[in-house]
């Protein structure tokens, strides 16, 4: 029988480990562990998850892959200067940031990289196994928080799928918090099914789509006819730059449209536009314009504006997912964790799209974990 996860050390291996989300995850975990800040936004710290034997925040050990070389402490200072992290926090958790930075390994494929797919997967898997061995970890969970990549057009594995394949090879549960392909590549379906590992994804639901998953069911339950639903996203930072690519933006928008189709029962007119505004940094404004009909065909409009910081919204969810996936692995669960659909725009497995129903499934998952002993 494995050691209790509340006492064992558990690895969290972040793809995109020097990005804004990853830096906020590491700094935030250290801040909450030290009692500097409350665990606001972490569903796994609410009463519904008490006694589920999730790994303690203090037991998490961070590492990852990235293709950039800006050290985490310096990245954290930049985020604090932009108001993403509290002033003074990078200095308060400097040791934890430096420790995580020492565990980051070069990602790929980088420009000019001559390694083929097999060599890249072997290297990434070896990095993971070495991380688990050197840090004396009970297990490690791989979480993709890298920038969105375009959907692949051929048989070649995109970077996200190379990392996902490495996770399978290293016997690590996998979570895809991005719209990128990851385990969704056809060539990885059989290895994922044969691995006996739990996995979850994809595309974390942090803002506009979170609101859509609440409002869509509201219109349906009130028997109001939605005629058109259009949206605009203004964002900067790494996400803004990567989503300036129309192919990457299309991958991102697919999940947003799926939520409306599933909750309304039809796809209304309208689409989502994503605009890169570098001056906004890590802050995002999302605007929705909803045209709907009421009784006797009365035409009405609902407009919403969501302004938030994606890194701060995403980080507590990443910590939740890493803990839940680790606990699922300990409990012997395998395959798609559809009960974690609450966290995603385009969740794996079968499950509802309305946020209330997804939350009920998540609470049921907590009860399932509470009763699982291995």
mmCIF file of C-alpha atoms in Angstrom:
data_model
loop_
_atom_site.group_PDB
_atom_site.id
_atom_site.type_symbol
_atom_site.label_atom_id
_atom_site.label_comp_id
_atom_site.label_asym_id
_atom_site.label_seq_id
_atom_site.Cartn_x
_atom_site.Cartn_y
_atom_site.Cartn_z
ATOM 1 C CA UNK A 1 0.000 0.000 0.000
ATOM 2 C CA UNK A 2 1.367 3.407 -0.921
ATOM 3 C CA UNK A 3 1.999 6.077 1.653
ATOM 4 C CA UNK A 4 -0.852 8.481 2.318
ATOM 5 C CA UNK A 5 -0.729 11.357 -0.121
ATOM 6 C CA UNK A 6 -1.262 13.770 2.726
ATOM 7 C CA UNK A 7 2.266 12.847 3.869
ATOM 8 C CA UNK A 8 4.001 11.778 0.631
ATOM 9 C CA UNK A 9 5.776 14.217 -1.667
ATOM 10 C CA UNK A 10 3.984 14.663 -4.985
ATOM 11 C CA UNK A 11 5.492 16.215 -8.095
ATOM 12 C CA UNK A 12 3.744 18.757 -10.299
ATOM 13 C CA UNK A 13 5.515 18.917 -13.653
ATOM 14 C CA UNK A 14 4.441 22.018 -15.569
ATOM 15 C CA UNK A 15 4.730 22.288 -19.352
ATOM 16 C CA UNK A 16 5.408 25.974 -19.902
ATOM 17 C CA UNK A 17 7.040 26.092 -16.482
ATOM 18 C CA UNK A 18 8.366 29.657 -16.767
ATOM 19 C CA UNK A 19 5.139 31.220 -18.033
ATOM 20 C CA UNK A 20 2.764 33.478 -16.121
ATOM 21 C CA UNK A 21 0.372 30.720 -15.057
ATOM 22 C CA UNK A 22 3.136 28.381 -13.891
ATOM 23 C CA UNK A 23 4.908 31.146 -11.976
ATOM 24 C CA UNK A 24 1.644 32.104 -10.262
ATOM 25 C CA UNK A 25 1.029 28.439 -9.397
ATOM 26 C CA UNK A 26 4.427 28.038 -7.719
ATOM 27 C CA UNK A 27 4.336 31.393 -5.923
ATOM 28 C CA UNK A 28 0.708 30.936 -4.916
ATOM 29 C CA UNK A 29 1.233 27.455 -3.509
ATOM 30 C CA UNK A 30 4.172 28.722 -1.431
ATOM 31 C CA UNK A 31 2.172 31.734 -0.207
ATOM 32 C CA UNK A 32 -0.824 29.643 0.870
ATOM 33 C CA UNK A 33 1.386 27.005 2.493
ATOM 34 C CA UNK A 34 3.162 29.701 4.514
ATOM 35 C CA UNK A 35 -0.135 31.237 5.592
ATOM 36 C CA UNK A 36 0.596 34.503 3.765
ATOM 37 C CA UNK A 37 -2.649 34.341 1.772
ATOM 38 C CA UNK A 38 -5.870 32.296 1.946
ATOM 39 C CA UNK A 39 -6.596 29.638 -0.726
ATOM 40 C CA UNK A 40 -9.117 31.824 -2.565
ATOM 41 C CA UNK A 41 -10.347 30.153 -5.750
ATOM 42 C CA UNK A 42 -9.241 26.639 -4.761
ATOM 43 C CA UNK A 43 -12.261 24.345 -4.817
ATOM 44 C CA UNK A 44 -10.121 21.551 -3.375
ATOM 45 C CA UNK A 45 -9.793 23.587 -0.158
ATOM 46 C CA UNK A 46 -13.564 23.880 0.357
ATOM 47 C CA UNK A 47 -15.554 21.627 2.761
ATOM 48 C CA UNK A 48 -16.778 19.437 -0.110
ATOM 49 C CA UNK A 49 -13.230 18.045 -0.406
ATOM 50 C CA UNK A 50 -12.512 17.510 3.254
ATOM 51 C CA UNK A 51 -11.238 14.007 4.061
ATOM 52 C CA UNK A 52 -10.585 13.160 0.398
ATOM 53 C CA UNK A 53 -6.918 12.501 1.223
ATOM 54 C CA UNK A 54 -5.689 14.978 -1.365
ATOM 55 C CA UNK A 55 -1.963 15.718 -1.259
ATOM 56 C CA UNK A 56 -1.208 18.606 1.061
ATOM 57 C CA UNK A 57 -0.082 21.814 -0.617
ATOM 58 C CA UNK A 58 3.084 21.629 1.453
ATOM 59 C CA UNK A 59 3.876 18.239 -0.129
ATOM 60 C CA UNK A 60 3.913 19.517 -3.725
ATOM 61 C CA UNK A 61 7.262 19.705 -5.514
ATOM 62 C CA UNK A 62 7.417 21.681 -8.768
ATOM 63 C CA UNK A 63 9.420 21.238 -11.937
ATOM 64 C CA UNK A 64 8.761 21.287 -15.641
ATOM 65 C CA UNK A 65 9.768 21.915 -19.228
ATOM 66 C CA UNK A 66 10.086 25.226 -21.033
ATOM 67 C CA UNK A 67 11.853 26.625 -24.054
ATOM 68 C CA UNK A 68 12.586 30.015 -22.439
ATOM 69 C CA UNK A 69 15.312 30.707 -19.887
ATOM 70 C CA UNK A 70 13.940 33.574 -17.750
ATOM 71 C CA UNK A 71 14.351 32.353 -14.132
ATOM 72 C CA UNK A 72 11.175 32.008 -12.082
ATOM 73 C CA UNK A 73 12.231 34.591 -9.456
ATOM 74 C CA UNK A 74 12.718 37.210 -12.182
ATOM 75 C CA UNK A 75 9.437 36.225 -13.850
ATOM 76 C CA UNK A 76 7.672 36.578 -10.511
ATOM 77 C CA UNK A 77 9.125 40.064 -10.053
ATOM 78 C CA UNK A 78 7.738 41.067 -13.451
ATOM 79 C CA UNK A 79 4.309 39.696 -12.522
ATOM 80 C CA UNK A 80 4.368 41.619 -9.246
ATOM 81 C CA UNK A 81 5.272 44.802 -11.120
ATOM 82 C CA UNK A 82 2.227 44.207 -13.329
ATOM 83 C CA UNK A 83 -0.092 43.674 -10.384
ATOM 84 C CA UNK A 84 -0.589 39.954 -11.006
ATOM 85 C CA UNK A 85 1.245 38.935 -7.819
ATOM 86 C CA UNK A 86 1.084 40.928 -4.580
ATOM 87 C CA UNK A 87 3.950 43.344 -4.024
ATOM 88 C CA UNK A 88 6.592 41.703 -1.876
ATOM 89 C CA UNK A 89 5.457 38.146 -2.563
ATOM 90 C CA UNK A 90 8.361 37.242 -4.911
ATOM 91 C CA UNK A 91 10.816 38.117 -2.146
ATOM 92 C CA UNK A 92 8.789 36.252 0.487
ATOM 93 C CA UNK A 93 8.756 33.018 -1.537
ATOM 94 C CA UNK A 94 12.123 33.463 -3.297
ATOM 95 C CA UNK A 95 13.473 30.157 -1.985
ATOM 96 C CA UNK A 96 10.494 28.181 -3.307
ATOM 97 C CA UNK A 97 10.691 29.899 -6.689
ATOM 98 C CA UNK A 98 14.414 29.171 -6.944
ATOM 99 C CA UNK A 99 13.894 25.526 -5.961
ATOM 100 C CA UNK A 100 11.258 25.074 -8.668
ATOM 101 C CA UNK A 101 13.444 26.835 -11.218
ATOM 102 C CA UNK A 102 16.280 24.362 -10.562
ATOM 103 C CA UNK A 103 13.904 21.560 -11.620
ATOM 104 C CA UNK A 104 13.018 23.085 -15.010
ATOM 105 C CA UNK A 105 14.507 21.312 -18.033
ATOM 106 C CA UNK A 106 14.813 22.463 -21.658
ATOM 107 C CA UNK A 107 11.669 21.810 -23.686
ATOM 108 C CA UNK A 108 11.283 21.454 -27.409
ATOM 109 C CA UNK A 109 11.347 21.174 -30.235
ATOM 110 C CA UNK A 110 13.272 24.457 -30.310
ATOM 111 C CA UNK A 111 14.238 26.130 -33.594
ATOM 112 C CA UNK A 112 16.992 24.101 -35.202
ATOM 113 C CA UNK A 113 16.297 21.058 -33.000
ATOM 114 C CA UNK A 114 17.431 17.983 -34.937
ATOM 115 C CA UNK A 115 15.900 15.379 -32.624
ATOM 116 C CA UNK A 116 13.066 13.295 -34.038
ATOM 117 C CA UNK A 117 9.793 12.576 -32.218
ATOM 118 C CA UNK A 118 11.056 9.428 -30.536
ATOM 119 C CA UNK A 119 14.176 11.148 -29.237
ATOM 120 C CA UNK A 120 12.192 14.095 -27.894
ATOM 121 C CA UNK A 121 9.686 11.851 -26.115
ATOM 122 C CA UNK A 122 12.500 9.748 -24.665
ATOM 123 C CA UNK A 123 14.280 12.866 -23.383
ATOM 124 C CA UNK A 124 11.136 14.353 -21.828
ATOM 125 C CA UNK A 125 10.197 11.038 -20.193
ATOM 126 C CA UNK A 126 13.735 10.641 -18.827
ATOM 127 C CA UNK A 127 13.498 14.141 -17.321
ATOM 128 C CA UNK A 128 10.261 13.145 -15.589
ATOM 129 C CA UNK A 129 11.609 9.867 -14.228
ATOM 130 C CA UNK A 130 14.737 11.642 -12.994
ATOM 131 C CA UNK A 131 12.571 14.266 -11.251
ATOM 132 C CA UNK A 132 10.583 11.580 -9.433
ATOM 133 C CA UNK A 133 13.728 9.692 -8.427
ATOM 134 C CA UNK A 134 15.887 12.611 -7.291
ATOM 135 C CA UNK A 135 13.108 14.335 -5.348
ATOM 136 C CA UNK A 136 11.928 11.065 -3.759
ATOM 137 C CA UNK A 137 8.363 11.562 -4.993
ATOM 138 C CA UNK A 138 5.453 9.192 -4.540
ATOM 139 C CA UNK A 139 4.264 10.164 -8.022
ATOM 140 C CA UNK A 140 4.196 13.162 -10.392
ATOM 141 C CA UNK A 141 1.390 14.768 -12.388
ATOM 142 C CA UNK A 142 2.091 16.491 -15.708
ATOM 143 C CA UNK A 143 0.044 19.658 -16.347
ATOM 144 C CA UNK A 144 0.216 21.517 -19.635
ATOM 145 C CA UNK A 145 -0.035 25.298 -19.068
ATOM 146 C CA UNK A 146 1.943 26.332 -22.158
ATOM 147 C CA UNK A 147 0.777 28.781 -24.811
ATOM 148 C CA UNK A 148 -1.918 27.599 -27.215
ATOM 149 C CA UNK A 149 -0.627 25.921 -30.369
ATOM 150 C CA UNK A 150 -2.495 25.609 -33.703
ATOM 151 C CA UNK A 151 -4.310 22.348 -34.366
ATOM 152 C CA UNK A 152 -2.053 19.906 -36.259
ATOM 153 C CA UNK A 153 -2.709 19.431 -39.951
ATOM 154 C CA UNK A 154 -0.730 16.257 -40.585
ATOM 155 C CA UNK A 155 0.409 13.121 -38.803
ATOM 156 C CA UNK A 156 3.350 14.792 -37.076
ATOM 157 C CA UNK A 157 2.970 15.113 -33.312
ATOM 158 C CA UNK A 158 2.765 18.734 -32.108
ATOM 159 C CA UNK A 159 4.793 19.747 -29.051
ATOM 160 C CA UNK A 160 1.856 19.297 -26.666
ATOM 161 C CA UNK A 161 1.432 15.693 -27.828
ATOM 162 C CA UNK A 162 5.146 14.984 -27.426
ATOM 163 C CA UNK A 163 4.886 16.030 -23.775
ATOM 164 C CA UNK A 164 1.680 14.021 -23.335
ATOM 165 C CA UNK A 165 3.347 10.925 -24.803
ATOM 166 C CA UNK A 166 6.285 11.432 -22.428
ATOM 167 C CA UNK A 167 3.873 11.589 -19.473
ATOM 168 C CA UNK A 168 2.408 8.222 -20.495
ATOM 169 C CA UNK A 169 5.872 6.720 -20.894
ATOM 170 C CA UNK A 170 6.934 7.982 -17.451
ATOM 171 C CA UNK A 171 3.727 6.635 -15.846
ATOM 172 C CA UNK A 172 2.448 10.096 -14.896
ATOM 173 C CA UNK A 173 -1.177 11.272 -14.866
ATOM 174 C CA UNK A 174 -1.731 14.039 -17.393
ATOM 175 C CA UNK A 175 -3.825 17.226 -17.336
ATOM 176 C CA UNK A 176 -4.176 19.494 -20.368
ATOM 177 C CA UNK A 177 -5.151 22.990 -19.198
ATOM 178 C CA UNK A 178 -4.745 24.365 -22.758
ATOM 179 C CA UNK A 179 -6.716 23.982 -26.023
ATOM 180 C CA UNK A 180 -3.661 22.332 -27.602
ATOM 181 C CA UNK A 181 -3.875 18.771 -28.897
ATOM 182 C CA UNK A 182 -2.074 16.870 -26.131
ATOM 183 C CA UNK A 183 -3.561 13.401 -25.714
ATOM 184 C CA UNK A 184 -6.258 14.168 -28.312
ATOM 185 C CA UNK A 185 -3.895 13.207 -31.127
ATOM 186 C CA UNK A 186 -5.234 10.017 -32.806
ATOM 187 C CA UNK A 187 -1.905 8.223 -32.482
ATOM 188 C CA UNK A 188 -2.027 8.575 -28.673
ATOM 189 C CA UNK A 189 -5.524 7.126 -28.168
ATOM 190 C CA UNK A 190 -4.345 3.527 -27.872
ATOM 191 C CA UNK A 191 -1.320 4.260 -25.630
ATOM 192 C CA UNK A 192 -3.507 6.392 -23.335
ATOM 193 C CA UNK A 193 -6.109 3.642 -23.038
ATOM 194 C CA UNK A 194 -3.433 1.006 -22.363
ATOM 195 C CA UNK A 195 -1.532 3.102 -19.833
ATOM 196 C CA UNK A 196 -3.923 2.646 -16.920
ATOM 197 C CA UNK A 197 -3.375 6.320 -16.068
ATOM 198 C CA UNK A 198 -5.999 8.963 -15.262
ATOM 199 C CA UNK A 199 -6.063 12.075 -17.425
ATOM 200 C CA UNK A 200 -8.132 15.228 -17.729
ATOM 201 C CA UNK A 201 -8.596 18.281 -19.949
ATOM 202 C CA UNK A 202 -8.835 20.291 -21.999
ATOM 203 C CA UNK A 203 -8.688 24.102 -21.994
ATOM 204 C CA UNK A 204 -9.174 25.570 -18.540
ATOM 205 C CA UNK A 205 -12.446 27.445 -18.048
ATOM 206 C CA UNK A 206 -11.465 30.674 -16.291
ATOM 207 C CA UNK A 207 -13.539 33.585 -17.589
ATOM 208 C CA UNK A 208 -15.790 34.099 -20.591
ATOM 209 C CA UNK A 209 -16.679 30.441 -21.029
ATOM 210 C CA UNK A 210 -17.220 30.044 -17.286
ATOM 211 C CA UNK A 211 -19.901 32.724 -17.560
ATOM 212 C CA UNK A 212 -21.347 31.137 -20.714
ATOM 213 C CA UNK A 213 -21.719 27.801 -18.925
ATOM 214 C CA UNK A 214 -23.928 29.583 -16.375
ATOM 215 C CA UNK A 215 -25.907 31.849 -18.712
ATOM 216 C CA UNK A 216 -26.559 29.228 -21.424
ATOM 217 C CA UNK A 217 -28.528 26.943 -19.064
ATOM 218 C CA UNK A 218 -30.356 29.998 -17.654
ATOM 219 C CA UNK A 219 -31.788 30.865 -21.072
ATOM 220 C CA UNK A 220 -32.750 27.235 -21.710
ATOM 221 C CA UNK A 221 -34.355 26.752 -18.293
ATOM 222 C CA UNK A 222 -36.360 29.975 -18.676
ATOM 223 C CA UNK A 223 -37.473 28.938 -22.200
ATOM 224 C CA UNK A 224 -35.976 32.083 -23.739
ATOM 225 C CA UNK A 225 -34.868 31.864 -27.375
ATOM 226 C CA UNK A 226 -31.284 32.964 -27.997
ATOM 227 C CA UNK A 227 -30.949 34.370 -31.524
ATOM 228 C CA UNK A 228 -27.314 35.457 -31.513
ATOM 229 C CA UNK A 229 -24.343 35.305 -29.141
ATOM 230 C CA UNK A 230 -21.187 37.204 -30.055
ATOM 231 C CA UNK A 231 -18.073 37.886 -28.040
ATOM 232 C CA UNK A 232 -14.778 39.709 -28.029
ATOM 233 C CA UNK A 233 -11.624 39.050 -26.016
ATOM 234 C CA UNK A 234 -8.929 41.686 -25.517
ATOM 235 C CA UNK A 235 -5.774 40.289 -23.949
ATOM 236 C CA UNK A 236 -2.019 40.707 -23.881
ATOM 237 C CA UNK A 237 0.906 38.712 -22.531
ATOM 238 C CA UNK A 238 1.981 35.372 -23.951
ATOM 239 C CA UNK A 239 -1.593 34.266 -24.599
ATOM 240 C CA UNK A 240 -2.374 37.380 -26.586
ATOM 241 C CA UNK A 241 0.710 36.890 -28.728
ATOM 242 C CA UNK A 242 0.056 33.194 -29.393
ATOM 243 C CA UNK A 243 -3.666 33.734 -30.079
ATOM 244 C CA UNK A 244 -2.856 36.392 -32.657
ATOM 245 C CA UNK A 245 -2.261 33.347 -34.879
ATOM 246 C CA UNK A 246 -5.689 32.623 -36.461
ATOM 247 C CA UNK A 247 -5.100 28.866 -36.255
ATOM 248 C CA UNK A 248 -4.360 29.054 -32.514
ATOM 249 C CA UNK A 249 -7.379 31.317 -31.984
ATOM 250 C CA UNK A 250 -9.585 28.813 -33.810
ATOM 251 C CA UNK A 251 -8.422 26.057 -31.466
ATOM 252 C CA UNK A 252 -9.257 28.281 -28.487
ATOM 253 C CA UNK A 253 -12.707 29.252 -29.755
ATOM 254 C CA UNK A 254 -13.818 25.683 -30.428
ATOM 255 C CA UNK A 255 -14.415 25.061 -26.719
ATOM 256 C CA UNK A 256 -16.277 28.343 -26.274
ATOM 257 C CA UNK A 257 -18.692 27.420 -29.064
ATOM 258 C CA UNK A 258 -19.163 23.881 -27.762
ATOM 259 C CA UNK A 259 -20.489 25.177 -24.437
ATOM 260 C CA UNK A 260 -23.204 27.194 -26.199
ATOM 261 C CA UNK A 261 -24.187 24.346 -28.506
ATOM 262 C CA UNK A 262 -24.445 21.912 -25.597
ATOM 263 C CA UNK A 263 -26.323 24.170 -23.169
ATOM 264 C CA UNK A 264 -28.652 25.846 -25.691
ATOM 265 C CA UNK A 265 -29.277 22.797 -27.832
ATOM 266 C CA UNK A 266 -28.375 24.813 -30.927
ATOM 267 C CA UNK A 267 -25.553 27.008 -32.156
ATOM 268 C CA UNK A 268 -26.682 30.651 -32.294
ATOM 269 C CA UNK A 269 -25.427 33.205 -34.778
ATOM 270 C CA UNK A 270 -22.259 35.054 -33.847
ATOM 271 C CA UNK A 271 -18.639 34.255 -33.111
ATOM 272 C CA UNK A 272 -15.833 35.158 -30.736
ATOM 273 C CA UNK A 273 -13.038 37.515 -31.764
ATOM 274 C CA UNK A 274 -9.688 37.502 -29.971
ATOM 275 C CA UNK A 275 -7.523 40.603 -30.190
ATOM 276 C CA UNK A 276 -3.924 40.872 -28.987
ATOM 277 C CA UNK A 277 -3.437 44.082 -26.989
ATOM 278 C CA UNK A 278 0.117 43.867 -25.589
ATOM 279 C CA UNK A 279 -0.427 46.849 -23.272
ATOM 280 C CA UNK A 280 -2.916 44.769 -21.232
ATOM 281 C CA UNK A 281 -0.210 42.313 -20.149
ATOM 282 C CA UNK A 282 -1.756 39.441 -18.191
ATOM 283 C CA UNK A 283 -5.130 41.161 -17.888
ATOM 284 C CA UNK A 284 -8.100 40.302 -20.077
ATOM 285 C CA UNK A 285 -11.426 41.909 -20.957
ATOM 286 C CA UNK A 286 -14.123 39.632 -22.368
ATOM 287 C CA UNK A 287 -17.371 41.092 -23.688
ATOM 288 C CA UNK A 288 -20.480 39.141 -24.736
ATOM 289 C CA UNK A 289 -23.537 40.437 -26.624
ATOM 290 C CA UNK A 290 -26.565 38.122 -26.391
ATOM 291 C CA UNK A 291 -29.701 38.744 -28.458
ATOM 292 C CA UNK A 292 -32.747 36.775 -27.285
ATOM 293 C CA UNK A 293 -36.528 36.645 -27.681
ATOM 294 C CA UNK A 294 -39.015 36.737 -24.825
ATOM 295 C CA UNK A 295 -42.767 36.279 -24.578
ATOM 296 C CA UNK A 296 -44.694 37.299 -27.732
ATOM 297 C CA UNK A 297 -41.391 37.631 -29.591
ATOM 298 C CA UNK A 298 -40.208 40.663 -27.633
ATOM 299 C CA UNK A 299 -36.592 41.214 -28.607
ATOM 300 C CA UNK A 300 -34.102 41.822 -25.806
ATOM 301 C CA UNK A 301 -30.351 42.101 -25.243
ATOM 302 C CA UNK A 302 -28.014 40.992 -22.451
ATOM 303 C CA UNK A 303 -24.450 42.294 -22.418
ATOM 304 C CA UNK A 304 -21.727 41.109 -20.047
ATOM 305 C CA UNK A 305 -18.204 42.338 -19.378
ATOM 306 C CA UNK A 306 -15.622 40.185 -17.607
ATOM 307 C CA UNK A 307 -12.340 41.793 -16.612
ATOM 308 C CA UNK A 308 -9.802 39.621 -14.896
ATOM 309 C CA UNK A 309 -6.283 38.290 -14.672
ATOM 310 C CA UNK A 310 -6.032 34.896 -16.342
ATOM 311 C CA UNK A 311 -2.999 33.791 -14.343
ATOM 312 C CA UNK A 312 -4.721 34.482 -11.021
ATOM 313 C CA UNK A 313 -7.892 32.757 -12.196
ATOM 314 C CA UNK A 314 -6.033 29.748 -13.590
ATOM 315 C CA UNK A 315 -3.460 29.075 -10.850
ATOM 316 C CA UNK A 316 -5.844 27.803 -8.137
ATOM 317 C CA UNK A 317 -7.533 25.541 -10.692
ATOM 318 C CA UNK A 318 -4.173 24.081 -11.744
ATOM 319 C CA UNK A 319 -3.394 23.307 -8.103
ATOM 320 C CA UNK A 320 -6.821 21.677 -7.724
ATOM 321 C CA UNK A 321 -6.341 19.553 -10.818
ATOM 322 C CA UNK A 322 -2.840 18.423 -9.887
ATOM 323 C CA UNK A 323 -4.053 17.317 -6.452
ATOM 324 C CA UNK A 324 -7.172 15.603 -7.821
ATOM 325 C CA UNK A 325 -5.266 13.778 -10.560
ATOM 326 C CA UNK A 326 -2.631 12.606 -8.069
ATOM 327 C CA UNK A 327 -5.313 11.315 -5.720
ATOM 328 C CA UNK A 328 -7.133 9.598 -8.598
ATOM 329 C CA UNK A 329 -3.881 7.884 -9.563
ATOM 330 C CA UNK A 330 -3.341 6.718 -5.994
ATOM 331 C CA UNK A 331 -6.924 5.388 -5.927
ATOM 332 C CA UNK A 332 -6.273 3.323 -9.061
ATOM 333 C CA UNK A 333 -8.590 5.304 -11.349
ATOM 334 C CA UNK A 334 -7.758 5.218 -15.047
ATOM 335 C CA UNK A 335 -8.891 6.849 -18.263
ATOM 336 C CA UNK A 336 -10.646 10.181 -18.774
ATOM 337 C CA UNK A 337 -11.708 11.882 -15.539
ATOM 338 C CA UNK A 338 -14.982 13.225 -16.928
ATOM 339 C CA UNK A 339 -16.066 14.389 -13.458
ATOM 340 C CA UNK A 340 -13.450 17.129 -13.722
ATOM 341 C CA UNK A 341 -15.356 18.740 -16.608
ATOM 342 C CA UNK A 342 -16.180 21.594 -14.202
ATOM 343 C CA UNK A 343 -12.686 22.937 -14.900
ATOM 344 C CA UNK A 344 -12.670 22.778 -18.707
ATOM 345 C CA UNK A 345 -14.199 24.263 -21.836
ATOM 346 C CA UNK A 346 -13.813 21.038 -23.814
ATOM 347 C CA UNK A 347 -13.698 18.236 -21.228
ATOM 348 C CA UNK A 348 -12.669 14.680 -22.019
ATOM 349 C CA UNK A 349 -15.180 11.888 -21.560
ATOM 350 C CA UNK A 350 -18.938 12.175 -21.309
ATOM 351 C CA UNK A 351 -20.540 14.746 -19.060
ATOM 352 C CA UNK A 352 -22.752 17.835 -18.845
ATOM 353 C CA UNK A 353 -21.762 21.321 -20.018
ATOM 354 C CA UNK A 354 -23.849 23.370 -17.563
ATOM 355 C CA UNK A 355 -21.711 24.587 -14.674
ATOM 356 C CA UNK A 356 -24.216 23.591 -11.962
ATOM 357 C CA UNK A 357 -24.393 20.016 -13.238
ATOM 358 C CA UNK A 358 -20.624 19.904 -13.606
ATOM 359 C CA UNK A 359 -20.188 21.049 -10.016
ATOM 360 C CA UNK A 360 -22.542 18.305 -8.828
ATOM 361 C CA UNK A 361 -20.434 15.750 -10.722
ATOM 362 C CA UNK A 362 -17.274 17.183 -9.149
ATOM 363 C CA UNK A 363 -18.719 16.869 -5.650
ATOM 364 C CA UNK A 364 -19.671 13.292 -6.507
ATOM 365 C CA UNK A 365 -16.077 12.701 -7.547
ATOM 366 C CA UNK A 366 -14.936 13.980 -4.150
ATOM 367 C CA UNK A 367 -17.207 11.433 -2.495
ATOM 368 C CA UNK A 368 -15.776 8.731 -4.748
ATOM 369 C CA UNK A 369 -12.228 9.664 -3.719
ATOM 370 C CA UNK A 370 -13.228 9.740 -0.071
ATOM 371 C CA UNK A 371 -14.344 6.137 -0.307
ATOM 372 C CA UNK A 372 -11.338 4.917 -2.303
ATOM 373 C CA UNK A 373 -8.600 3.248 -0.312
ATOM 374 C CA UNK A 374 -5.695 1.425 -1.909
#
